[in-house]
mmCIF file of N, CA, C and O and ligand atoms in Angstrom:
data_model
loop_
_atom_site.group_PDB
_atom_site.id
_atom_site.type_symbol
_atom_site.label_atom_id
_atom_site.label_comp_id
_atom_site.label_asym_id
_atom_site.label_seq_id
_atom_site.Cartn_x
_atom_site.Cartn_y
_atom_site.Cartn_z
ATOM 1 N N UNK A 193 -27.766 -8.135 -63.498
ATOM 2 C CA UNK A 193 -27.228 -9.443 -63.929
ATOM 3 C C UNK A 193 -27.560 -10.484 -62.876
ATOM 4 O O UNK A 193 -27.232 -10.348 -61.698
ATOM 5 N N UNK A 194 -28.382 -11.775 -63.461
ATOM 6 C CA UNK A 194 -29.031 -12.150 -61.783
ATOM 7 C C UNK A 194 -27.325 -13.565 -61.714
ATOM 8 O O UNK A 194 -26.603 -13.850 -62.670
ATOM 9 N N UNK A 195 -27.228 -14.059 -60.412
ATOM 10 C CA UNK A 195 -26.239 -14.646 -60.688
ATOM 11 C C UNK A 195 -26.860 -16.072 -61.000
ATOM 12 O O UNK A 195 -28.025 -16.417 -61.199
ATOM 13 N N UNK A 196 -25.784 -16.705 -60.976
ATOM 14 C CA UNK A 196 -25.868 -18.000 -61.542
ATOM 15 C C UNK A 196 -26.862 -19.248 -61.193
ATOM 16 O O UNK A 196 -27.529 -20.091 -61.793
ATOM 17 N N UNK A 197 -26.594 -18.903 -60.029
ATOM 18 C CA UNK A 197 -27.416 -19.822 -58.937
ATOM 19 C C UNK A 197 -29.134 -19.648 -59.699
ATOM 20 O O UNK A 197 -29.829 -20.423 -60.354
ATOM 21 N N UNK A 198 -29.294 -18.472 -59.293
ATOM 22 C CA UNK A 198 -30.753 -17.846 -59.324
ATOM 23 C C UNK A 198 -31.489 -18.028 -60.644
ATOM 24 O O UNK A 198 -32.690 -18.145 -60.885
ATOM 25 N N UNK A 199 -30.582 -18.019 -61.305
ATOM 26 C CA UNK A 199 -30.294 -18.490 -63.244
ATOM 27 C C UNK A 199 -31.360 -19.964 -63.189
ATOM 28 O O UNK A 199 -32.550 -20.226 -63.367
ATOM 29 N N UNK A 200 -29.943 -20.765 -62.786
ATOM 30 C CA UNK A 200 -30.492 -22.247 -62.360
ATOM 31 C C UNK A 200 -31.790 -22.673 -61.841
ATOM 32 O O UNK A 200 -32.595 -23.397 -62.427
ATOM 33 N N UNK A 201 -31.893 -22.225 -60.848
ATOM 34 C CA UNK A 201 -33.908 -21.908 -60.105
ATOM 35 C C UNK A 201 -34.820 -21.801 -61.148
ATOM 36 O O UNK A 201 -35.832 -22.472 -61.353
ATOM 37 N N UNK A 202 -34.258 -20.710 -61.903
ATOM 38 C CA UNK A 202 -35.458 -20.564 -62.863
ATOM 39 C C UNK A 202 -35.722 -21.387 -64.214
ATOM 40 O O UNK A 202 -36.714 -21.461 -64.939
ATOM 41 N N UNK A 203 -34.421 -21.989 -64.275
ATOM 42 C CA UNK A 203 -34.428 -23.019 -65.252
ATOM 43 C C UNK A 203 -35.209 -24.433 -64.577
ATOM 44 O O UNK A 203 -36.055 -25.175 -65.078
ATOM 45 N N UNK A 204 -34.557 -24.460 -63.254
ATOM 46 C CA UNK A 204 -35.466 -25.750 -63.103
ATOM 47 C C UNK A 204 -36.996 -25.456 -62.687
ATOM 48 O O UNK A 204 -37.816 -26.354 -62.495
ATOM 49 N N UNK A 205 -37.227 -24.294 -62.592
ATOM 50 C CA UNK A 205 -38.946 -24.289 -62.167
ATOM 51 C C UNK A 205 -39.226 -24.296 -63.941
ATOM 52 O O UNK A 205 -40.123 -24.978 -64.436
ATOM 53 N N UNK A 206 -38.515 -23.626 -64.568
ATOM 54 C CA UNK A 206 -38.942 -23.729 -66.472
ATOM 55 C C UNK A 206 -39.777 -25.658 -66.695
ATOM 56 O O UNK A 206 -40.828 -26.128 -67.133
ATOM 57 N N UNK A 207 -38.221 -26.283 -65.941
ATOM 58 C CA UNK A 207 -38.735 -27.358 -66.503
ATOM 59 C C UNK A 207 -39.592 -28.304 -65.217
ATOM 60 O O UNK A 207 -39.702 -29.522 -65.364
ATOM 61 N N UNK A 208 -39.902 -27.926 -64.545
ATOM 62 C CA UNK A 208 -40.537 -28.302 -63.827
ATOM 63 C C UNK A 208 -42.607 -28.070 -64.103
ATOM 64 O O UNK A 208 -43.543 -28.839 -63.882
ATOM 65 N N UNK A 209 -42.543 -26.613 -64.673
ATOM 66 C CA UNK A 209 -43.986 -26.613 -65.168
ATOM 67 C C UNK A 209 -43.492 -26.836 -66.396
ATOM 68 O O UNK A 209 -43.526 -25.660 -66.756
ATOM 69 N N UNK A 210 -43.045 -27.425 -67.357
ATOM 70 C CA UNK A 210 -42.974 -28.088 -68.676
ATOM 71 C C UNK A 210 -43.836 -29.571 -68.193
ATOM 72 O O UNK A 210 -44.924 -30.020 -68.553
ATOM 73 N N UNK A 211 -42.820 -30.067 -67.234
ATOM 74 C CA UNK A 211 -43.267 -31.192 -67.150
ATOM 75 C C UNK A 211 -45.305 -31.036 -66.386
ATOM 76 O O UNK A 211 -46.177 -31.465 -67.141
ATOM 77 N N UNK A 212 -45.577 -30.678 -65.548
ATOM 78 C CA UNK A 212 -46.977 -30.351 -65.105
ATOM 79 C C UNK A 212 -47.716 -30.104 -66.895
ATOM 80 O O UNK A 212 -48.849 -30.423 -67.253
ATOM 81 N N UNK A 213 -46.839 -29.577 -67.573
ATOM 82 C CA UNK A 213 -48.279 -28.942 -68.673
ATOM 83 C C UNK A 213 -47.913 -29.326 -69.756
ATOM 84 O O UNK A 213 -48.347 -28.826 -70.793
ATOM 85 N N UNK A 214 -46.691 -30.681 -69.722
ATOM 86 C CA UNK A 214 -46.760 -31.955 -71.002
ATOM 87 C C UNK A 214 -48.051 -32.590 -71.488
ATOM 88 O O UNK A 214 -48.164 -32.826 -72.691
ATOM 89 N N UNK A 215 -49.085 -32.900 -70.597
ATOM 90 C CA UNK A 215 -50.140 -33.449 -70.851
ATOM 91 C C UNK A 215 -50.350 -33.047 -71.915
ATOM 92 O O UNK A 215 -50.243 -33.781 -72.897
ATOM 93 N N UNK A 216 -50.686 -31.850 -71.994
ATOM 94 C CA UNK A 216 -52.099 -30.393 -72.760
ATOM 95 C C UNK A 216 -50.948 -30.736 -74.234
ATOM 96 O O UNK A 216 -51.537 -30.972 -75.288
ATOM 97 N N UNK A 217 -49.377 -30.755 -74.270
ATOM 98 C CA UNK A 217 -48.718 -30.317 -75.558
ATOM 99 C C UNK A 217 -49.132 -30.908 -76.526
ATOM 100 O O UNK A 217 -49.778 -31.910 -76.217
ATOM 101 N N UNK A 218 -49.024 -30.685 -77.800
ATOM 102 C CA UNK A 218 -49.062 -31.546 -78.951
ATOM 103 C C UNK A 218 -47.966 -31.760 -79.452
ATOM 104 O O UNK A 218 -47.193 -30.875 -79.819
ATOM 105 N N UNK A 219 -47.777 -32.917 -79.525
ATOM 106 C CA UNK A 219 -46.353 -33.280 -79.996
ATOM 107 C C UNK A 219 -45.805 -33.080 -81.045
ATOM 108 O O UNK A 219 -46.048 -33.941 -81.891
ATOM 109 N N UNK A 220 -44.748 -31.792 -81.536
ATOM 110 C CA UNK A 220 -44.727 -31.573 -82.567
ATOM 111 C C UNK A 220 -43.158 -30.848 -82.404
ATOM 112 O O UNK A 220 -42.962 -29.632 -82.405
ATOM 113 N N UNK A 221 -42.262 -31.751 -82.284
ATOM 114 C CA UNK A 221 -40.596 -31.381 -82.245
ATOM 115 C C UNK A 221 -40.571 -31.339 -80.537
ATOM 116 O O UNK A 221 -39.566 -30.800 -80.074
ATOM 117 N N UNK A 222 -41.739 -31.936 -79.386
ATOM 118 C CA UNK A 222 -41.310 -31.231 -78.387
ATOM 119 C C UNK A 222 -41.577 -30.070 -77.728
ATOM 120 O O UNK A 222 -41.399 -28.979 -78.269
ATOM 121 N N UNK A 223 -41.981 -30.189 -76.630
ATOM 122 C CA UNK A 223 -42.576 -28.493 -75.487
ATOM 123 C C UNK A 223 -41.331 -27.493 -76.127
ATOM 124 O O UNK A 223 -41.625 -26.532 -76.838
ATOM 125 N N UNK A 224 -40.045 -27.799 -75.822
ATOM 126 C CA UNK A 224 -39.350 -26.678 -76.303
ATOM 127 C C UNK A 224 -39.698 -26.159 -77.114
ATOM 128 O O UNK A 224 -39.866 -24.972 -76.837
ATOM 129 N N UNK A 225 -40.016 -26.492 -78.427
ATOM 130 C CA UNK A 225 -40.632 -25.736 -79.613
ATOM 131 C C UNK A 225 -41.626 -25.689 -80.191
ATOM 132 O O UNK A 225 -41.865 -25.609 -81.396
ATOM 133 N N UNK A 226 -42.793 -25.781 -78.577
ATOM 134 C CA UNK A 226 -43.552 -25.422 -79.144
ATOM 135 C C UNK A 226 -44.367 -23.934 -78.529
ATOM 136 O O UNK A 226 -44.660 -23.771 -77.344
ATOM 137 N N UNK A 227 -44.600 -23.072 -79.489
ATOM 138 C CA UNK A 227 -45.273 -21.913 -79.849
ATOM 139 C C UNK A 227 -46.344 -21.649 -79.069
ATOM 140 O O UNK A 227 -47.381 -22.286 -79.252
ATOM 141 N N UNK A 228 -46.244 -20.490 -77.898
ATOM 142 C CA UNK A 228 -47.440 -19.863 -77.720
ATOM 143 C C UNK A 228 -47.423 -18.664 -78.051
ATOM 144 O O UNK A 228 -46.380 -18.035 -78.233
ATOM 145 N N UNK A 229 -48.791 -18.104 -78.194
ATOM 146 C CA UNK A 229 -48.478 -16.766 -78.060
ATOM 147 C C UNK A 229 -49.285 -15.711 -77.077
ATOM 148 O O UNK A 229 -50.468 -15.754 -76.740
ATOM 149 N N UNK A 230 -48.153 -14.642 -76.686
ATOM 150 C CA UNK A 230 -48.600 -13.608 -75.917
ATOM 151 C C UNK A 230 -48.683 -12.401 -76.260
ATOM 152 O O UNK A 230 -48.659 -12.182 -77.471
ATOM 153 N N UNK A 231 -48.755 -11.735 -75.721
ATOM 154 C CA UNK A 231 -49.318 -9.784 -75.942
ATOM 155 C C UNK A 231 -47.671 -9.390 -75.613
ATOM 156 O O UNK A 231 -46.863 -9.818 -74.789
ATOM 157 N N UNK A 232 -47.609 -8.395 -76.646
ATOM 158 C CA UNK A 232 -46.330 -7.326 -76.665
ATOM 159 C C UNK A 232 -46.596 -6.631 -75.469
ATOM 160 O O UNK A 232 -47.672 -6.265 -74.997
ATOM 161 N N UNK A 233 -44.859 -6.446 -74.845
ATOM 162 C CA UNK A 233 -45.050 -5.844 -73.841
ATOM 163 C C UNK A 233 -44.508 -4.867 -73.624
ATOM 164 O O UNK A 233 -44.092 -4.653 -72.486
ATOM 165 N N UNK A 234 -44.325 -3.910 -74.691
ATOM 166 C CA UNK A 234 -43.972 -2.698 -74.835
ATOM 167 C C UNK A 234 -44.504 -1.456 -73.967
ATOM 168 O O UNK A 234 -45.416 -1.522 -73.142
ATOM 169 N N UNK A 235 -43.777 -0.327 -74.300
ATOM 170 C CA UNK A 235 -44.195 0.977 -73.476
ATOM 171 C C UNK A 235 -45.456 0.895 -73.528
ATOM 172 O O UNK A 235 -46.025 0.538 -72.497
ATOM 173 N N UNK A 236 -46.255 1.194 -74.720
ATOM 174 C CA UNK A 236 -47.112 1.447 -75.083
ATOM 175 C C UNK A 236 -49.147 0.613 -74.599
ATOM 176 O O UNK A 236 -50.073 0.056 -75.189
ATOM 177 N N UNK A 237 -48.878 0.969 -73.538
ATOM 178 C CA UNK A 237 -50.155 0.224 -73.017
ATOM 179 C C UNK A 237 -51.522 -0.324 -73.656
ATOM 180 O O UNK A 237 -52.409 -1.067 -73.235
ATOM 181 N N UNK A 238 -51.308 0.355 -74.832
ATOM 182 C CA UNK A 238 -53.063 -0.102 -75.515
ATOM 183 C C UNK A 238 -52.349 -1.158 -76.510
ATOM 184 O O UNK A 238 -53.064 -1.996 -77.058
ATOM 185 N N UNK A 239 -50.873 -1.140 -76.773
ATOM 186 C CA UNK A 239 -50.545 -1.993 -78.155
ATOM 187 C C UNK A 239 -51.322 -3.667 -77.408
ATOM 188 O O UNK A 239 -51.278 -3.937 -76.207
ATOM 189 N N UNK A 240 -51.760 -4.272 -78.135
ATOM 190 C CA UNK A 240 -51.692 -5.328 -77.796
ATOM 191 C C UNK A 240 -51.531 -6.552 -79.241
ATOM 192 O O UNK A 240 -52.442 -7.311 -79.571
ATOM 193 N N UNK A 241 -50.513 -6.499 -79.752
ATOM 194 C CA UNK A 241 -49.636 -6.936 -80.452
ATOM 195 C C UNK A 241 -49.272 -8.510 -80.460
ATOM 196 O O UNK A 241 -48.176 -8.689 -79.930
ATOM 197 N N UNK A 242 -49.877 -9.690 -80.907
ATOM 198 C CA UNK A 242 -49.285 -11.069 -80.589
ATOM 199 C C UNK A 242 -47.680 -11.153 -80.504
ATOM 200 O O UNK A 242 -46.750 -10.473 -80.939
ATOM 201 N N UNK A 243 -47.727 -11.563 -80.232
ATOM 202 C CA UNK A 243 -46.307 -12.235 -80.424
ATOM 203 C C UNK A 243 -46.067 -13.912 -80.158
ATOM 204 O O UNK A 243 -46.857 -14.699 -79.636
ATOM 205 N N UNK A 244 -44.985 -14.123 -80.588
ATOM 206 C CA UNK A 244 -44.899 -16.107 -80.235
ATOM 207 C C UNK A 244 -43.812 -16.189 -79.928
ATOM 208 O O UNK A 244 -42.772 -15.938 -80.535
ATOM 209 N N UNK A 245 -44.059 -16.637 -78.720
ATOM 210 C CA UNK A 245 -42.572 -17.156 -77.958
ATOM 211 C C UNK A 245 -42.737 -18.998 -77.663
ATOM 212 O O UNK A 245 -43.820 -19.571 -77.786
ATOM 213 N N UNK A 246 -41.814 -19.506 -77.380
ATOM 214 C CA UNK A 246 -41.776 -20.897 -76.828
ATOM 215 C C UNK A 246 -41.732 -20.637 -75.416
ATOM 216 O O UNK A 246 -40.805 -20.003 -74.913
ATOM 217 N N UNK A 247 -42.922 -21.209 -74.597
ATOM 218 C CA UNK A 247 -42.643 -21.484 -73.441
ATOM 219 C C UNK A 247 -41.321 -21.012 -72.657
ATOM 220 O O UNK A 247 -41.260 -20.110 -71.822
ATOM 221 N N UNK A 248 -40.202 -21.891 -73.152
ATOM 222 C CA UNK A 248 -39.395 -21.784 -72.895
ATOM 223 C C UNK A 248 -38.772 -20.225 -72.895
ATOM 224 O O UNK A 248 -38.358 -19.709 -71.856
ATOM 225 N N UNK A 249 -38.759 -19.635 -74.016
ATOM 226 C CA UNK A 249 -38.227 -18.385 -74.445
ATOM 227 C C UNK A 249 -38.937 -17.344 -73.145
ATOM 228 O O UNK A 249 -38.329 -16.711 -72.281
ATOM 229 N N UNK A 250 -40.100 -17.422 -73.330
ATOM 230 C CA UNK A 250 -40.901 -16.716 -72.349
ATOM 231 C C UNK A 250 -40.124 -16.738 -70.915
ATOM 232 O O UNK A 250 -39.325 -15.926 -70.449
ATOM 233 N N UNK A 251 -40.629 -17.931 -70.394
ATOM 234 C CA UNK A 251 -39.952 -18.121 -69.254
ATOM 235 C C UNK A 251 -38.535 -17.503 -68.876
ATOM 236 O O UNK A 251 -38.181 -17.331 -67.710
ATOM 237 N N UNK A 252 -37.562 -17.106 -70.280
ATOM 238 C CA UNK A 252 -36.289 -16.923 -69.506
ATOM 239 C C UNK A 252 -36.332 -15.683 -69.825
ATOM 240 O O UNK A 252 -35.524 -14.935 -69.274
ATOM 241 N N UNK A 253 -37.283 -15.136 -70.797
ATOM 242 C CA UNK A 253 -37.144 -13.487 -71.284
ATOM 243 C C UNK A 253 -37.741 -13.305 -69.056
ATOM 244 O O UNK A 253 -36.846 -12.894 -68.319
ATOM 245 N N UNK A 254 -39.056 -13.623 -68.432
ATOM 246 C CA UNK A 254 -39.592 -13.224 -67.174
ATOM 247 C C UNK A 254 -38.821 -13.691 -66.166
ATOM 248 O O UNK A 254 -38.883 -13.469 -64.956
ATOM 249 N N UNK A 255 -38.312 -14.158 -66.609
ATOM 250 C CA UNK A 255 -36.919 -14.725 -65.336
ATOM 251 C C UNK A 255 -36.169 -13.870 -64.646
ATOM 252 O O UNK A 255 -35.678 -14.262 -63.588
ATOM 253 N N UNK A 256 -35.879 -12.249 -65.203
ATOM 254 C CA UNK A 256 -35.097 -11.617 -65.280
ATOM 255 C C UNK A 256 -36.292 -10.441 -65.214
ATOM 256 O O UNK A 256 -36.702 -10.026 -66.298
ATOM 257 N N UNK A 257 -36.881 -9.876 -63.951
ATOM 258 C CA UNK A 257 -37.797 -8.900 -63.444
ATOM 259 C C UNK A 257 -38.018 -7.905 -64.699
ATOM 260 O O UNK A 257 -39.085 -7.470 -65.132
ATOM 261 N N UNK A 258 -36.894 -7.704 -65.091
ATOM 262 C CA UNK A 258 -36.996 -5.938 -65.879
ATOM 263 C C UNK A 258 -36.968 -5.899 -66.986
ATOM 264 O O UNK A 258 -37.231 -4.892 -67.643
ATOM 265 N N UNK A 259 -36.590 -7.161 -67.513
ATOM 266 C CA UNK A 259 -36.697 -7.711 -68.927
ATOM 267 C C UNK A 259 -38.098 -8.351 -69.532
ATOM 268 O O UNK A 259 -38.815 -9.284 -69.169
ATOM 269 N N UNK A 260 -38.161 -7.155 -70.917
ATOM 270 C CA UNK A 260 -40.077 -7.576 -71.076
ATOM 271 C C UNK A 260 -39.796 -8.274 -72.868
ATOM 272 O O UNK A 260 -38.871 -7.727 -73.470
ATOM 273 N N UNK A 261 -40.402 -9.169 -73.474
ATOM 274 C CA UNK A 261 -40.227 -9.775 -74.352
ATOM 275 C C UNK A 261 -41.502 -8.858 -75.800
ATOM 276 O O UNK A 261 -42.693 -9.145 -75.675
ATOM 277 N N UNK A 262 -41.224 -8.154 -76.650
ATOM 278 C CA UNK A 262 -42.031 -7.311 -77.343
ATOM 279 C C UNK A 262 -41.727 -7.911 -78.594
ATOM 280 O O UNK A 262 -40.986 -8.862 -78.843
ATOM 281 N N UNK A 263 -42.948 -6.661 -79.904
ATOM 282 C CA UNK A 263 -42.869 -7.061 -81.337
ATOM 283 C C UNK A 263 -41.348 -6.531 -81.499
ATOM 284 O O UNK A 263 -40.775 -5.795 -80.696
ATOM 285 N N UNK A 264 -40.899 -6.965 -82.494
ATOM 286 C CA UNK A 264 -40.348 -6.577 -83.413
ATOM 287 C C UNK A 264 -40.314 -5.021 -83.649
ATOM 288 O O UNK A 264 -41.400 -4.470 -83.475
ATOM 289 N N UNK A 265 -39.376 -4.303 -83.975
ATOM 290 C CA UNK A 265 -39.485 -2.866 -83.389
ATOM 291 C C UNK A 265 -40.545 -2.038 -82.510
ATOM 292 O O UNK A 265 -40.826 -0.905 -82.899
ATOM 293 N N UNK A 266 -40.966 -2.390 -81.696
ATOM 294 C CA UNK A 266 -41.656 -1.916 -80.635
ATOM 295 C C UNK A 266 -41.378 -0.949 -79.587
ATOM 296 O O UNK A 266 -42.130 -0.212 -78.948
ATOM 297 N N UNK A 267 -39.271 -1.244 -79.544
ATOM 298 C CA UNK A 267 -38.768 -0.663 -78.239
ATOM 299 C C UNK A 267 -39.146 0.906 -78.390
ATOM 300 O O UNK A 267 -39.420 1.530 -79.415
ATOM 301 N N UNK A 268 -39.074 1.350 -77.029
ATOM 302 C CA UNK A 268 -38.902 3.116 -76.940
ATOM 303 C C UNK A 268 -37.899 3.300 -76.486
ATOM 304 O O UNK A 268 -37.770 3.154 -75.270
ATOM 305 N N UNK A 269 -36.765 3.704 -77.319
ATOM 306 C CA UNK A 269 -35.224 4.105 -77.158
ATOM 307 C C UNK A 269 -34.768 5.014 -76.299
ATOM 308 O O UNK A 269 -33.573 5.282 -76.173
ATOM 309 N N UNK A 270 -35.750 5.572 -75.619
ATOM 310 C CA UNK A 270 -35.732 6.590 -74.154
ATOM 311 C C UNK A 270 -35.826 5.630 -72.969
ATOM 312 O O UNK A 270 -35.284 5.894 -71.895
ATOM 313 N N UNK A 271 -36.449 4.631 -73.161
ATOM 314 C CA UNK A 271 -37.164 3.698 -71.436
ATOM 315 C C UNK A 271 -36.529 2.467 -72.144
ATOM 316 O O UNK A 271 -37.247 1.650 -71.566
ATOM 317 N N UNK A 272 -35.950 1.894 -72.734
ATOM 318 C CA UNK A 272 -36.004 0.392 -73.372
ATOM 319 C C UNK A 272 -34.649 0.181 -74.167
ATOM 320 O O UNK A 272 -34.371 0.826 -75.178
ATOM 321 N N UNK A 273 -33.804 -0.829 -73.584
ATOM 322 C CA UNK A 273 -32.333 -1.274 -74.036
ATOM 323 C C UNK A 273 -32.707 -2.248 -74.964
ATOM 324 O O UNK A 273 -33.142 -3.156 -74.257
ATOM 325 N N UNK A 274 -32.768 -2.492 -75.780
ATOM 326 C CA UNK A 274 -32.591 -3.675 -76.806
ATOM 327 C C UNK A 274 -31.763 -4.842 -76.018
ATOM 328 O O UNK A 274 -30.800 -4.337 -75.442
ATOM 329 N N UNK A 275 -31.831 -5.926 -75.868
ATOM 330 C CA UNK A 275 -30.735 -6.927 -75.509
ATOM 331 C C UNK A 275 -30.632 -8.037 -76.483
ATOM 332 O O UNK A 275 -29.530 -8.571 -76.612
ATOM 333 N N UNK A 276 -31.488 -8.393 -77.083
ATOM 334 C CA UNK A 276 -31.873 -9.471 -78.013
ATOM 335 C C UNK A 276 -32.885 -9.510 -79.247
ATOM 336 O O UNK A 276 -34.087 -9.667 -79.036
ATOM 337 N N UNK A 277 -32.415 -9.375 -80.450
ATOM 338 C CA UNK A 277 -33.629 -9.745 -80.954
ATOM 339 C C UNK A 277 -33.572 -10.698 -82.089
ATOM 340 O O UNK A 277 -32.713 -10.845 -82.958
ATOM 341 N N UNK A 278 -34.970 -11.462 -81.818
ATOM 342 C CA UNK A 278 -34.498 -12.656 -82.787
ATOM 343 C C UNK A 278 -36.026 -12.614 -83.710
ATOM 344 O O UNK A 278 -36.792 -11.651 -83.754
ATOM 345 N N UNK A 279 -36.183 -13.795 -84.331
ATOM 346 C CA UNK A 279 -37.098 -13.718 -85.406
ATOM 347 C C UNK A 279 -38.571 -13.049 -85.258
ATOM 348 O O UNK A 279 -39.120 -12.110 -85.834
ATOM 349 N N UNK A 280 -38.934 -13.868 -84.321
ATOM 350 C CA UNK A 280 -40.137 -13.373 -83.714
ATOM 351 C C UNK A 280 -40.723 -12.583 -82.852
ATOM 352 O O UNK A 280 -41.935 -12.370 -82.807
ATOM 353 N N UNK A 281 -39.582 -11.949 -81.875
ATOM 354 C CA UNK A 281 -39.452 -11.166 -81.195
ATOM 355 C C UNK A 281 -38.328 -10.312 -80.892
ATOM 356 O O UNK A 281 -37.241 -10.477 -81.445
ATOM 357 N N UNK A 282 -38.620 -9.065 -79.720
ATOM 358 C CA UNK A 282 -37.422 -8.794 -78.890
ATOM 359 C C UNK A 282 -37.385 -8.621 -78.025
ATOM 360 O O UNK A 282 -38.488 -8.255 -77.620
ATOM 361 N N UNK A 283 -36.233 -8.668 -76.855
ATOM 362 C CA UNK A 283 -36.439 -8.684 -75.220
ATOM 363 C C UNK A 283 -35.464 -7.397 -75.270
ATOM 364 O O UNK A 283 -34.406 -7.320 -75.894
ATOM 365 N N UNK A 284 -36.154 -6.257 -74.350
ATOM 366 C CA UNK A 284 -35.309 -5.277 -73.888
ATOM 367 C C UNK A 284 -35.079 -5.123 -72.283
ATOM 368 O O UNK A 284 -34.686 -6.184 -71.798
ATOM 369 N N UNK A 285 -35.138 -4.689 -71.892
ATOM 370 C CA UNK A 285 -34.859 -4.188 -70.635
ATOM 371 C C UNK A 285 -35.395 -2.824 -70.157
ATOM 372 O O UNK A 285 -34.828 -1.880 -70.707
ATOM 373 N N UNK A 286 -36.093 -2.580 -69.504
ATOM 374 C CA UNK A 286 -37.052 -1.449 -68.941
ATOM 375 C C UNK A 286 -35.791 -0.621 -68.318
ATOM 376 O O UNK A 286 -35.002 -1.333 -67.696
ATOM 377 N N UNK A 287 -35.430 0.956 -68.393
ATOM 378 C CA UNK A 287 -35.143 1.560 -68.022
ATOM 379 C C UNK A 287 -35.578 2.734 -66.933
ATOM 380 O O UNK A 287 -34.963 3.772 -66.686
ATOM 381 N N UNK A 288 -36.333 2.446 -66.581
ATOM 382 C CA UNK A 288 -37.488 3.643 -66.372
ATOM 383 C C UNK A 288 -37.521 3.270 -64.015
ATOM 384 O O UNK A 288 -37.727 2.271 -63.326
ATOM 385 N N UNK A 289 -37.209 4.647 -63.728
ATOM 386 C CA UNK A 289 -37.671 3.987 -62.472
ATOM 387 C C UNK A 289 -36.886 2.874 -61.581
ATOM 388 O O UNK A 289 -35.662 2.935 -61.467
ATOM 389 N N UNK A 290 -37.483 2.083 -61.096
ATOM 390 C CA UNK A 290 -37.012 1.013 -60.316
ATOM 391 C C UNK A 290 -36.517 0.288 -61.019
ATOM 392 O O UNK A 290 -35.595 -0.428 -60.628
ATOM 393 N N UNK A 291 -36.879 0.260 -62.000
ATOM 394 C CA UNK A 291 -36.531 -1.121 -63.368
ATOM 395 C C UNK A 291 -34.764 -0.112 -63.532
ATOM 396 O O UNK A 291 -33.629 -0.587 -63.525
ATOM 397 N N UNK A 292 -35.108 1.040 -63.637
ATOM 398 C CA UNK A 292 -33.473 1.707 -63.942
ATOM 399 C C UNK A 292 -32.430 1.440 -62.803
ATOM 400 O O UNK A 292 -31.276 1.028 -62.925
ATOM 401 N N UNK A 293 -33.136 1.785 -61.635
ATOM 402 C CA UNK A 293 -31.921 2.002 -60.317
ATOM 403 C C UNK A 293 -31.540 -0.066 -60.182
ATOM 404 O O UNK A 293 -30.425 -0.579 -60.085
ATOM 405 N N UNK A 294 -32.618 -0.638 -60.218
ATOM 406 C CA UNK A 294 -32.097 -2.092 -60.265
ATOM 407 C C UNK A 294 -31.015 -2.385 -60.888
ATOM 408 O O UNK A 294 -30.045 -2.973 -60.409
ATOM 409 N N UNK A 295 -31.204 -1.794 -62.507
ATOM 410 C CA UNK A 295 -30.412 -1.828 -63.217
ATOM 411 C C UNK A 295 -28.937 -1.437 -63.406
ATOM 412 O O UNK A 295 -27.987 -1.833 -64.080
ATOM 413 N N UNK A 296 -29.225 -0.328 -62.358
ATOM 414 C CA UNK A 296 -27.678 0.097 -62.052
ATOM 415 C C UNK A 296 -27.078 -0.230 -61.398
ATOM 416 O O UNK A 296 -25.933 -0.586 -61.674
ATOM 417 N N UNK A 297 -27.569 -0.256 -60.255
ATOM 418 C CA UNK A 297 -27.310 -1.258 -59.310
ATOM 419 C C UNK A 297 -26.497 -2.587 -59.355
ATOM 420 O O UNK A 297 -25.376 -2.741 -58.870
ATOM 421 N N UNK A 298 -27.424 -3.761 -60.182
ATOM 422 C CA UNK A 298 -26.506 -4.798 -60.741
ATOM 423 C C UNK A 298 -25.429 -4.575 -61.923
ATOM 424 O O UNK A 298 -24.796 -5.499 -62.433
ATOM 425 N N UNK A 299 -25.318 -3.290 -62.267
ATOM 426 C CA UNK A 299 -24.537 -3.163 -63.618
ATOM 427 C C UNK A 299 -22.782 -2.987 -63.211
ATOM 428 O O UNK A 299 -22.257 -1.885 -63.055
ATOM 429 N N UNK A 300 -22.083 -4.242 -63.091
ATOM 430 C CA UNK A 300 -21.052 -4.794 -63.059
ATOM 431 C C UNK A 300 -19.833 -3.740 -63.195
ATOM 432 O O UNK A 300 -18.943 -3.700 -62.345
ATOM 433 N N UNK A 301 -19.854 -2.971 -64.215
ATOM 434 C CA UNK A 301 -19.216 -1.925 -64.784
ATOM 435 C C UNK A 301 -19.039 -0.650 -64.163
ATOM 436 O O UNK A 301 -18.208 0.200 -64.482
ATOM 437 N N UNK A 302 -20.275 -0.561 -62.832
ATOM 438 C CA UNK A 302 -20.370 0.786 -62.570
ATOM 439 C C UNK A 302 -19.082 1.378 -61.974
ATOM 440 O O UNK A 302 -19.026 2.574 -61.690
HETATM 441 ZN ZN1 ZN P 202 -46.015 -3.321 -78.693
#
């Protein structure tokens, strides 16, 4: 769980390269919504799967080290927590390894 502070950082570097790569946008509702797309980042190393995130979305799914943004049922329910999933995607959380002991580590509950 990163705290709050660290939260904030990454929101303002979000909008900090928003603003650097306003030029390039096409104006169409706004950088927030607008659509790129990247490669699924699932277990599965050869998938290479589009996906479309907003800038934005991206940025806060990588904000958070262990958290990877994938298709639509993609997760592997052995290495991969579901945390979110919304239309176009889903963000899980890597279990596996360092991505796990991190995980426990910050896990509030322990
Ligand atoms: Zn995939």
């Amino acid at each position: 769980v990163p705290d709050w502070k660290e939260e904030e950082a990454i929101t303002e570097t979000v909008f900090r390269d928003m603003n650097e790569w306003s030029e390039d946008m096409f104006v169409a509702g706004g950088v927030e919504k607008l659509i790129e797309t990247y490669l699924c980042e699932c277990s599965d190393r050869r998938c290479t799967v589009p996906i479309q995130l907003t800038r934005a979305e991206y940025e806060a799914v990588r904000g958070v080290p262990i958290n990877f943004a994938i298709a639509l049922d993609h997760e592997n329910p052995e290495i991969d927590s579901v945390l979110a999933e919304h239309e176009r995607y889903a963000v899980v959380q890597k279990m596996t390894g360092s991505a796990a002991r991190i995980a426990r580590d910050s896990d509030p509950r322990r």
